[in-house]
Tab-separated table of C-alpha atoms in Angstrom:
chain	number	residue	atom	x	y	z
A	1332	UNK	CA	-1.074	-196.052	-28.375
A	1333	UNK	CA	-4.759	-196.380	-29.241
A	1334	UNK	CA	-7.288	-193.727	-28.268
A	1335	UNK	CA	-9.022	-194.482	-24.969
A	1336	UNK	CA	-12.729	-193.850	-24.414
A	1337	UNK	CA	-14.681	-194.242	-21.213
A	1338	UNK	CA	-17.625	-196.629	-20.953
A	1339	UNK	CA	-20.531	-195.691	-23.281
A	1340	UNK	CA	-18.686	-192.667	-24.689
A	1341	UNK	CA	-17.176	-194.181	-27.838
A	1342	UNK	CA	-18.141	-192.422	-31.079
A	1343	UNK	CA	-20.341	-193.998	-33.737
A	1344	UNK	CA	-18.570	-196.068	-36.359
A	1345	UNK	CA	-16.557	-198.141	-33.858
A	1346	UNK	CA	-17.502	-201.584	-32.575
A	1347	UNK	CA	-16.112	-204.465	-30.538
A	1348	UNK	CA	-15.543	-207.927	-32.028
A	1349	UNK	CA	-18.862	-209.153	-30.622
A	1350	UNK	CA	-20.725	-206.176	-32.027
A	1351	UNK	CA	-19.107	-206.740	-35.417
A	1352	UNK	CA	-20.077	-210.409	-35.304
A	1353	UNK	CA	-23.692	-209.481	-34.524
A	1354	UNK	CA	-23.626	-207.370	-37.704
A	1355	UNK	CA	-22.215	-210.286	-39.709
A	1356	UNK	CA	-18.757	-208.707	-39.902
A	1357	UNK	CA	-15.197	-209.406	-38.722
A	1358	UNK	CA	-12.211	-207.065	-38.163
A	1359	UNK	CA	-10.541	-208.388	-41.313
A	1360	UNK	CA	-6.928	-207.803	-40.274
A	1361	UNK	CA	-7.280	-204.171	-39.262
A	1362	UNK	CA	-5.489	-202.894	-36.185
A	1363	UNK	CA	-7.251	-201.829	-33.009
A	1364	UNK	CA	-8.390	-198.227	-33.432
A	1365	UNK	CA	-9.370	-197.454	-29.832
A	1366	UNK	CA	-9.916	-198.941	-26.403
A	1367	UNK	CA	-13.025	-198.744	-24.286
A	1368	UNK	CA	-12.407	-198.686	-20.524
A	1369	UNK	CA	-15.107	-199.623	-18.048
A	1370	UNK	CA	-14.179	-198.573	-14.498
A	1371	UNK	CA	-14.544	-200.999	-11.607
A	1372	UNK	CA	-14.748	-200.571	-7.848
A	1373	UNK	CA	-12.163	-200.872	-5.103
A	1374	UNK	CA	-9.120	-199.878	-7.109
A	1375	UNK	CA	-9.323	-202.781	-9.550
A	1376	UNK	CA	-8.065	-202.281	-13.080
A	1377	UNK	CA	-10.736	-201.261	-15.597
A	1378	UNK	CA	-12.244	-203.732	-18.032
A	1379	UNK	CA	-10.891	-203.110	-21.519
A	1380	UNK	CA	-12.625	-203.697	-24.857
A	1381	UNK	CA	-10.865	-203.150	-28.166
A	1382	UNK	CA	-12.705	-201.184	-30.851
A	1383	UNK	CA	-12.509	-201.560	-34.627
A	1384	UNK	CA	-13.800	-199.381	-37.454
A	1385	UNK	CA	-17.057	-200.681	-38.908
A	1386	UNK	CA	-16.381	-199.230	-42.366
A	1387	UNK	CA	-13.138	-201.247	-42.668
A	1388	UNK	CA	-14.681	-204.501	-41.408
A	1389	UNK	CA	-15.182	-207.406	-43.791
A	1390	UNK	CA	-17.991	-209.922	-44.122
A	1391	UNK	CA	-17.749	-213.118	-42.095
A	1392	UNK	CA	-16.429	-216.021	-44.128
A	1393	UNK	CA	-19.113	-218.601	-44.931
A	1394	UNK	CA	-19.052	-222.003	-43.233
A	1395	UNK	CA	-17.677	-224.586	-45.664
A	1396	UNK	CA	-18.448	-228.316	-45.420
A	1397	UNK	CA	-14.858	-229.014	-44.343
A	1398	UNK	CA	-14.946	-226.405	-41.562
A	1399	UNK	CA	-18.337	-227.719	-40.408
A	1400	UNK	CA	-16.970	-231.280	-40.253
A	1401	UNK	CA	-13.891	-230.161	-38.319
A	1402	UNK	CA	-16.039	-228.229	-35.842
A	1403	UNK	CA	-18.348	-231.218	-35.357
A	1404	UNK	CA	-15.356	-233.515	-34.729
A	1405	UNK	CA	-13.885	-231.102	-32.188
A	1406	UNK	CA	-17.175	-230.817	-30.310
A	1407	UNK	CA	-17.632	-234.601	-30.375
A	1408	UNK	CA	-14.168	-234.963	-28.804
A	1409	UNK	CA	-15.137	-232.521	-26.031
A	1410	UNK	CA	-18.272	-234.575	-25.277
A	1411	UNK	CA	-16.578	-238.005	-25.235
A	1412	UNK	CA	-15.511	-239.268	-21.812
A	1413	UNK	CA	-11.955	-240.690	-21.769
A	1414	UNK	CA	-12.950	-243.300	-19.135
A	1415	UNK	CA	-16.195	-244.813	-20.434
A	1416	UNK	CA	-15.716	-243.692	-24.082
A	1417	UNK	CA	-19.332	-242.562	-24.438
A	1418	UNK	CA	-20.735	-239.344	-25.873
A	1419	UNK	CA	-22.355	-237.877	-22.760
A	1420	UNK	CA	-24.213	-235.090	-24.591
A	1421	UNK	CA	-22.472	-232.157	-22.893
A	1422	UNK	CA	-18.961	-230.730	-22.877
A	1423	UNK	CA	-16.953	-232.506	-20.193
A	1424	UNK	CA	-15.669	-230.068	-17.542
A	1425	UNK	CA	-11.904	-229.663	-17.762
A	1426	UNK	CA	-11.760	-229.492	-13.969
A	1427	UNK	CA	-13.065	-233.083	-13.776
A	1428	UNK	CA	-11.407	-234.548	-16.859
A	1429	UNK	CA	-14.212	-237.115	-17.216
A	1430	UNK	CA	-17.996	-237.253	-17.254
A	1431	UNK	CA	-19.854	-236.612	-14.005
A	1432	UNK	CA	-21.029	-240.240	-13.491
A	1433	UNK	CA	-17.439	-241.526	-13.884
A	1434	UNK	CA	-16.178	-238.833	-11.520
A	1435	UNK	CA	-18.822	-239.589	-8.892
A	1436	UNK	CA	-18.273	-243.374	-9.036
A	1437	UNK	CA	-15.838	-244.633	-6.391
A	1438	UNK	CA	-12.472	-245.805	-7.732
A	1439	UNK	CA	-13.044	-249.412	-6.572
A	1440	UNK	CA	-16.009	-249.998	-8.883
A	1441	UNK	CA	-14.198	-248.793	-12.036
């Protein structure tokens, strides 16, 4: 069981994944050292953030040309409408499954 700290009471030297990323670091395979609990109202469960030791964190791996190409292909696939096959310039909402113009067009005119 990891140590639990309340919101804003975690000691120095611990950081969340986002905080590590802002420092140019990653957890690097280390286990979660502690949890940060942020209470919420009306009996809801607290929000939980996992904390890692900064001194054990590793540098972020550099972006290679192959990884950059794979990321670009994945983002291009998210922007391509399956109906009209055009790159619409934004990520297509999963709730619609197609670009907004195709979704808003009546089925008879397709």
